[in-house]
Amino acid sequence: MTTESLYSKGGLRIEIAQPHGMCTGVDRALKIANRILDEYPNETLWCFHEIVHNQHVVAEMKSRGAIFVDAIATIPEGARVLFSAHGVSPQIWEEARARKLDIVDATCPFVAKVHGEARDFASRHCHIALVGHKGHDEVVGVIGEAPEQIEVIESKADVEILKTRWPNERMLVLLSQTTISDEMFVECQTALESAGYTLIHPNFKDICYATRERQRAVSQLARNVDCVLVLGSPNSSNSRRLVEVAQKEGCQAFLIDKPEGVDGLDISQIKRIGVTSGASTPEALFLQLIERLKERV
Ligand code: SF4
């Protein structure tokens, strides 16, 4: 994990976090989608949920004929459907099969691994605390593996809900969303242990390497600059975590969803500015942000 001093002029230094930007899971999902769009230019590609949480990427795919939906029932029978990098629940797979859809699965392998763990532990009658963000596509998909045996924990406040739901359970399996921060995981793990639960699988291994590496890089960056800009969409979990990690280092940090977003920020007093991008942000957009920053000098 390093920072790279990219540009220095007129008293302003721009530093970028390494690594930053698109991860292998997003890259893989986009390659799958683009290959289908290239091979079948006259057919609609139905996408269940945003392929990745990046508005620029979604807009580009729409312009090439993709249609994004949130309900399988809205897709014509027999059509081709793409499942996003965030994965879907077994119920969605069943609905898609019932409509005889041609399913293309772009679920990130790291997300698929969490599904497998949830299935495995649930089949052994375990109860599972899933550390993650309620309502996030990935979390919704994993809950679907065993809705009666999985409870989502966002903070220590949620431990009370869990106690009420399973009053006689003292042992829990601890899983997590792939894109949360280490701090969030530790806070929830500590809260559960303090409440007297014995935890199975209490490690960080569900948080993917891309999330962790980008968070460590931005943490290091934030210690050396006056302000951090994170390029990513507001609904991108890993991008929002990058902002939080930088702020925890005592650095001001902003999430901007497009390069033009920097125009609205007052950076006239900033001497050292750090930049990074979320795991679903195309590098071309990131380079546009750098060029825009240079113009501000
Ligand atoms: Fe996969 Fe991690 Fe990228 Fe999500 S952030 S798509 S889990 S590699």
Coordinates of C-alpha atoms and ligand atoms in Angstrom, one line a residue:
M1 CA 0.0 0.0 0.0
T2 CA 1.6 3.2 -1.1
T3 CA 0.7 6.8 -2.0
E4 CA 2.1 8.2 -5.2
S5 CA 2.9 11.9 -5.5
L6 CA 1.5 12.6 -8.9
Y7 CA 1.6 16.3 -9.5
S8 CA 3.1 19.2 -7.7
K9 CA 2.6 22.8 -8.8
G10 CA 2.0 26.2 -7.3
G11 CA 2.1 24.9 -3.8
L12 CA -0.5 22.2 -4.4
R13 CA 0.5 18.6 -4.3
I14 CA -1.8 15.8 -5.6
E15 CA -1.3 12.4 -4.2
I16 CA -3.1 9.2 -5.2
A17 CA -3.7 6.1 -3.1
Q18 CA -2.3 2.9 -4.5
P19 CA -4.3 0.7 -5.0
H20 CA -7.4 2.5 -5.9
G21 CA -10.3 2.0 -8.3
M22 CA -11.8 -0.9 -10.1
C23 CA -11.4 -4.4 -8.5
T24 CA -11.2 -7.8 -10.2
G25 CA -14.9 -8.6 -9.3
V26 CA -16.2 -5.5 -11.0
D27 CA -13.9 -5.8 -13.9
R28 CA -15.0 -9.4 -14.4
A29 CA -18.8 -8.5 -14.3
L30 CA -18.3 -5.7 -16.8
K31 CA -16.4 -7.9 -19.2
I32 CA -19.2 -10.5 -19.0
A33 CA -21.8 -7.8 -19.7
N34 CA -19.9 -6.2 -22.5
R35 CA -19.2 -9.5 -24.2
I36 CA -23.0 -10.2 -24.3
L37 CA -23.7 -6.7 -25.6
D38 CA -21.1 -7.2 -28.3
E39 CA -22.3 -10.7 -29.3
Y40 CA -26.0 -9.9 -29.3
P41 CA -26.3 -6.3 -30.4
N42 CA -29.9 -6.6 -31.4
E43 CA -31.1 -8.3 -28.2
T44 CA -32.0 -6.6 -24.9
L45 CA -29.8 -7.5 -22.0
W46 CA -32.0 -7.5 -18.9
C47 CA -30.0 -6.7 -15.8
F48 CA -31.3 -7.6 -12.3
H49 CA -30.2 -4.6 -10.2
E50 CA -27.3 -2.4 -11.1
I51 CA -24.4 -4.4 -12.5
V52 CA -22.1 -2.5 -10.2
H53 CA -22.9 0.5 -8.0
N54 CA -21.5 3.1 -10.4
Q55 CA -23.9 5.5 -12.1
H56 CA -21.5 6.2 -15.0
V57 CA -21.1 2.5 -15.8
V58 CA -24.9 1.9 -15.6
A59 CA -25.6 4.9 -17.9
E60 CA -23.1 3.6 -20.5
M61 CA -24.7 0.1 -20.5
K62 CA -28.2 1.6 -20.8
S63 CA -27.0 3.5 -23.9
R64 CA -25.9 0.1 -25.4
G65 CA -29.3 -1.5 -24.9
A66 CA -29.3 -2.9 -21.3
I67 CA -32.4 -2.5 -19.2
F68 CA -32.1 -2.6 -15.4
V69 CA -34.9 -4.0 -13.3
D70 CA -35.6 -4.8 -9.7
A71 CA -38.2 -7.5 -10.2
I72 CA -37.8 -10.7 -12.2
A73 CA -41.5 -10.6 -13.1
T74 CA -40.9 -7.6 -15.3
I75 CA -38.6 -9.5 -17.6
P76 CA -40.2 -11.3 -20.6
E77 CA -40.2 -15.0 -20.5
G78 CA -37.2 -16.7 -22.1
A79 CA -35.1 -13.5 -22.2
R80 CA -31.5 -13.2 -21.1
V81 CA -30.9 -11.9 -17.6
L82 CA -27.6 -10.8 -16.0
F83 CA -27.1 -11.1 -12.2
S84 CA -24.9 -8.4 -10.9
A85 CA -21.5 -8.6 -9.1
H86 CA -23.4 -8.3 -5.8
G87 CA -25.1 -11.7 -6.2
V88 CA -28.8 -12.7 -5.7
S89 CA -30.8 -14.9 -3.3
P90 CA -31.8 -18.5 -4.2
Q91 CA -35.4 -17.2 -4.4
I92 CA -34.4 -14.9 -7.3
W93 CA -32.7 -17.9 -9.0
E94 CA -35.9 -19.8 -8.7
E95 CA -38.0 -17.0 -10.1
A96 CA -35.7 -16.6 -13.0
R97 CA -35.8 -20.4 -13.8
A98 CA -39.6 -20.4 -13.5
R99 CA -39.7 -17.7 -16.2
K100 CA -37.2 -19.8 -18.3
L101 CA -34.7 -17.0 -18.4
D102 CA -31.3 -17.5 -19.9
I103 CA -29.3 -16.7 -16.7
V104 CA -25.8 -15.1 -16.9
D105 CA -24.3 -15.0 -13.4
A106 CA -21.7 -12.2 -12.8
T107 CA -21.6 -12.6 -9.1
C108 CA -18.2 -11.8 -7.7
P109 CA -16.5 -15.0 -6.5
F110 CA -15.9 -13.4 -3.1
V111 CA -19.6 -12.7 -2.7
A112 CA -20.4 -16.3 -3.8
K113 CA -18.0 -17.5 -1.1
V114 CA -20.1 -15.8 1.6
H115 CA -23.3 -17.4 0.1
G116 CA -21.6 -20.8 0.4
E117 CA -20.6 -20.2 4.0
A118 CA -24.2 -19.1 4.9
R119 CA -25.7 -22.2 3.2
D120 CA -23.2 -24.5 4.8
F121 CA -23.6 -23.2 8.4
A122 CA -27.4 -22.9 8.0
S123 CA -27.6 -26.5 6.9
R124 CA -25.9 -27.4 10.2
H125 CA -28.7 -25.5 12.0
C126 CA -26.5 -22.6 13.1
H127 CA -27.8 -19.1 13.6
I128 CA -25.8 -16.5 11.8
A129 CA -25.0 -12.8 12.5
L130 CA -24.2 -11.1 9.2
V131 CA -22.2 -7.9 9.7
G132 CA -23.3 -5.6 6.9
H133 CA -25.6 -2.8 5.7
K134 CA -29.3 -3.5 5.8
G135 CA -30.9 -3.3 2.4
H136 CA -27.6 -3.6 0.4
D137 CA -28.0 -5.9 -2.6
E138 CA -25.3 -8.2 -1.4
V139 CA -26.7 -8.5 2.1
V140 CA -30.2 -9.1 0.8
G141 CA -28.9 -11.9 -1.4
V142 CA -27.0 -13.6 1.4
I143 CA -30.0 -13.4 3.8
G144 CA -32.0 -15.3 1.2
E145 CA -29.8 -18.4 1.8
A146 CA -31.5 -18.9 5.1
P147 CA -33.9 -16.0 6.1
E148 CA -34.9 -17.7 9.4
Q149 CA -31.3 -18.2 10.5
I150 CA -29.6 -14.9 9.5
E151 CA -29.8 -11.5 11.3
V152 CA -28.0 -8.5 10.0
I153 CA -25.9 -6.5 12.4
E154 CA -24.9 -2.9 11.5
S155 CA -23.8 -1.7 15.0
K156 CA -23.9 -2.8 18.6
A157 CA -27.5 -1.4 18.8
D158 CA -28.6 -4.4 16.6
V159 CA -27.4 -6.9 19.2
E160 CA -30.6 -6.2 21.2
I161 CA -32.7 -7.2 18.2
L162 CA -30.8 -10.4 17.9
K163 CA -31.3 -11.2 21.6
T164 CA -35.1 -10.7 21.2
R165 CA -35.2 -12.8 18.0
W166 CA -33.3 -15.8 19.4
P167 CA -33.5 -15.5 23.2
N168 CA -32.1 -19.0 23.8
E169 CA -29.2 -18.9 21.4
R170 CA -25.7 -18.4 22.9
M171 CA -23.6 -19.4 19.9
L172 CA -23.5 -17.6 16.6
V173 CA -21.7 -17.8 13.3
L174 CA -20.2 -14.5 12.3
L175 CA -20.1 -13.6 8.6
S176 CA -19.8 -10.3 6.9
Q177 CA -20.6 -8.3 3.8
T178 CA -17.5 -8.2 1.6
T179 CA -17.2 -4.4 1.5
I180 CA -17.5 -3.3 5.1
S181 CA -14.6 -1.8 7.1
D182 CA -12.5 -3.7 9.6
E183 CA -13.7 -1.2 12.2
M184 CA -17.3 -2.0 11.6
F185 CA -16.6 -5.7 11.8
V186 CA -14.6 -5.3 15.1
E187 CA -17.3 -3.1 16.7
C188 CA -20.0 -5.7 16.0
Q189 CA -17.8 -8.6 17.0
T190 CA -16.9 -6.9 20.3
A191 CA -20.6 -6.1 21.0
L192 CA -21.7 -9.7 20.4
E193 CA -18.9 -11.0 22.6
S194 CA -19.8 -8.5 25.3
A195 CA -23.4 -9.7 25.2
G196 CA -22.1 -13.2 26.0
Y197 CA -22.2 -14.8 22.6
T198 CA -19.7 -17.4 21.6
L199 CA -18.7 -16.7 18.0
I200 CA -17.7 -19.2 15.3
H201 CA -15.6 -18.0 12.3
P202 CA -14.8 -14.6 13.9
N203 CA -12.3 -13.3 11.4
F204 CA -12.1 -10.8 8.7
K205 CA -12.0 -13.2 5.8
D206 CA -15.3 -12.3 4.3
I207 CA -14.1 -8.7 3.7
C208 CA -12.5 -9.0 0.3
Y209 CA -8.8 -8.2 -0.4
A210 CA -9.8 -5.3 -2.7
T211 CA -11.9 -3.6 0.0
R212 CA -9.2 -4.0 2.6
E213 CA -6.3 -2.9 0.4
R214 CA -8.1 0.2 -0.7
Q215 CA -9.0 1.1 2.8
R216 CA -5.5 0.6 4.1
A217 CA -4.1 2.8 1.2
V218 CA -6.6 5.6 1.9
S219 CA -5.8 5.4 5.6
Q220 CA -2.1 5.9 4.9
L221 CA -2.9 8.7 2.4
A222 CA -5.2 10.5 4.9
R223 CA -2.3 10.8 7.3
N224 CA -0.2 12.7 4.8
V225 CA -2.7 15.1 3.1
D226 CA -5.1 17.9 4.1
C227 CA -8.1 16.6 2.3
V228 CA -9.1 13.3 0.5
L229 CA -11.4 13.1 -2.5
V230 CA -13.1 9.7 -3.1
L231 CA -14.5 9.2 -6.6
G232 CA -17.5 6.9 -6.4
S233 CA -21.3 6.7 -6.5
P234 CA -23.3 7.5 -3.3
N235 CA -24.8 4.0 -3.4
S236 CA -21.4 2.3 -3.5
S237 CA -20.7 0.8 -0.1
N238 CA -16.9 0.5 -0.6
S239 CA -16.7 4.1 -1.7
R240 CA -18.5 5.4 1.3
R241 CA -16.2 3.3 3.6
L242 CA -13.2 5.0 2.0
V243 CA -14.6 8.3 3.1
E244 CA -15.2 7.1 6.6
V245 CA -11.7 5.6 6.9
A246 CA -10.1 8.9 5.8
Q247 CA -12.2 10.8 8.2
K248 CA -11.3 8.5 11.1
E249 CA -7.7 9.5 10.4
G250 CA -8.8 13.1 11.2
C251 CA -8.7 14.2 7.6
Q252 CA -11.6 15.9 5.8
A253 CA -12.9 13.7 3.1
F254 CA -15.5 14.0 0.4
L255 CA -17.3 11.6 -1.9
I256 CA -17.9 12.9 -5.4
D257 CA -19.7 10.8 -8.0
K258 CA -18.2 12.4 -11.1
P259 CA -15.0 14.4 -11.9
E260 CA -17.1 17.6 -12.2
G261 CA -18.0 17.2 -8.5
V262 CA -14.7 18.7 -7.5
D263 CA -15.8 22.1 -9.0
G264 CA -18.2 22.6 -6.2
L265 CA -15.6 22.2 -3.5
D266 CA -13.6 25.0 -2.0
I267 CA -10.0 23.6 -2.1
S268 CA -8.3 27.0 -2.4
Q269 CA -6.6 26.7 1.0
I270 CA -5.6 23.0 0.5
K271 CA -1.8 22.4 0.0
R272 CA -1.9 18.6 -0.2
I273 CA -4.8 16.8 -1.7
G274 CA -5.3 13.0 -1.8
V275 CA -7.4 11.2 -4.3
T276 CA -8.7 7.7 -4.5
S277 CA -11.7 5.9 -6.1
G278 CA -14.1 3.1 -5.2
A279 CA -13.9 -0.5 -6.5
S280 CA -16.6 0.2 -9.1
T281 CA -15.2 3.4 -10.5
P282 CA -13.7 3.3 -14.0
E283 CA -10.0 4.5 -14.2
A284 CA -10.9 6.8 -17.1
L285 CA -13.1 8.8 -14.8
F286 CA -10.4 8.9 -12.2
L287 CA -7.9 10.3 -14.7
Q288 CA -10.5 12.9 -15.7
L289 CA -10.7 14.0 -12.0
I290 CA -6.9 14.3 -11.9
E291 CA -6.9 16.5 -15.0
R292 CA -9.6 18.7 -13.5
L293 CA -7.7 19.1 -10.3
K294 CA -4.6 20.2 -12.2
E295 CA -6.7 22.8 -13.9
R296 CA -7.7 24.2 -10.5
V297 CA -4.0 24.9 -9.6
Ligands
SF4_1 FE1 -15.7 -8.6 -5.4 FE2 -14.6 -7.2 -3.5 FE3 -14.9 -6.1 -5.9 FE4 -17.0 -6.5 -4.3 S1 -15.3 -5.1 -4.0 S2 -16.9 -7.0 -6.5 S3 -16.4 -8.4 -3.3 S4 -13.6 -7.9 -5.4

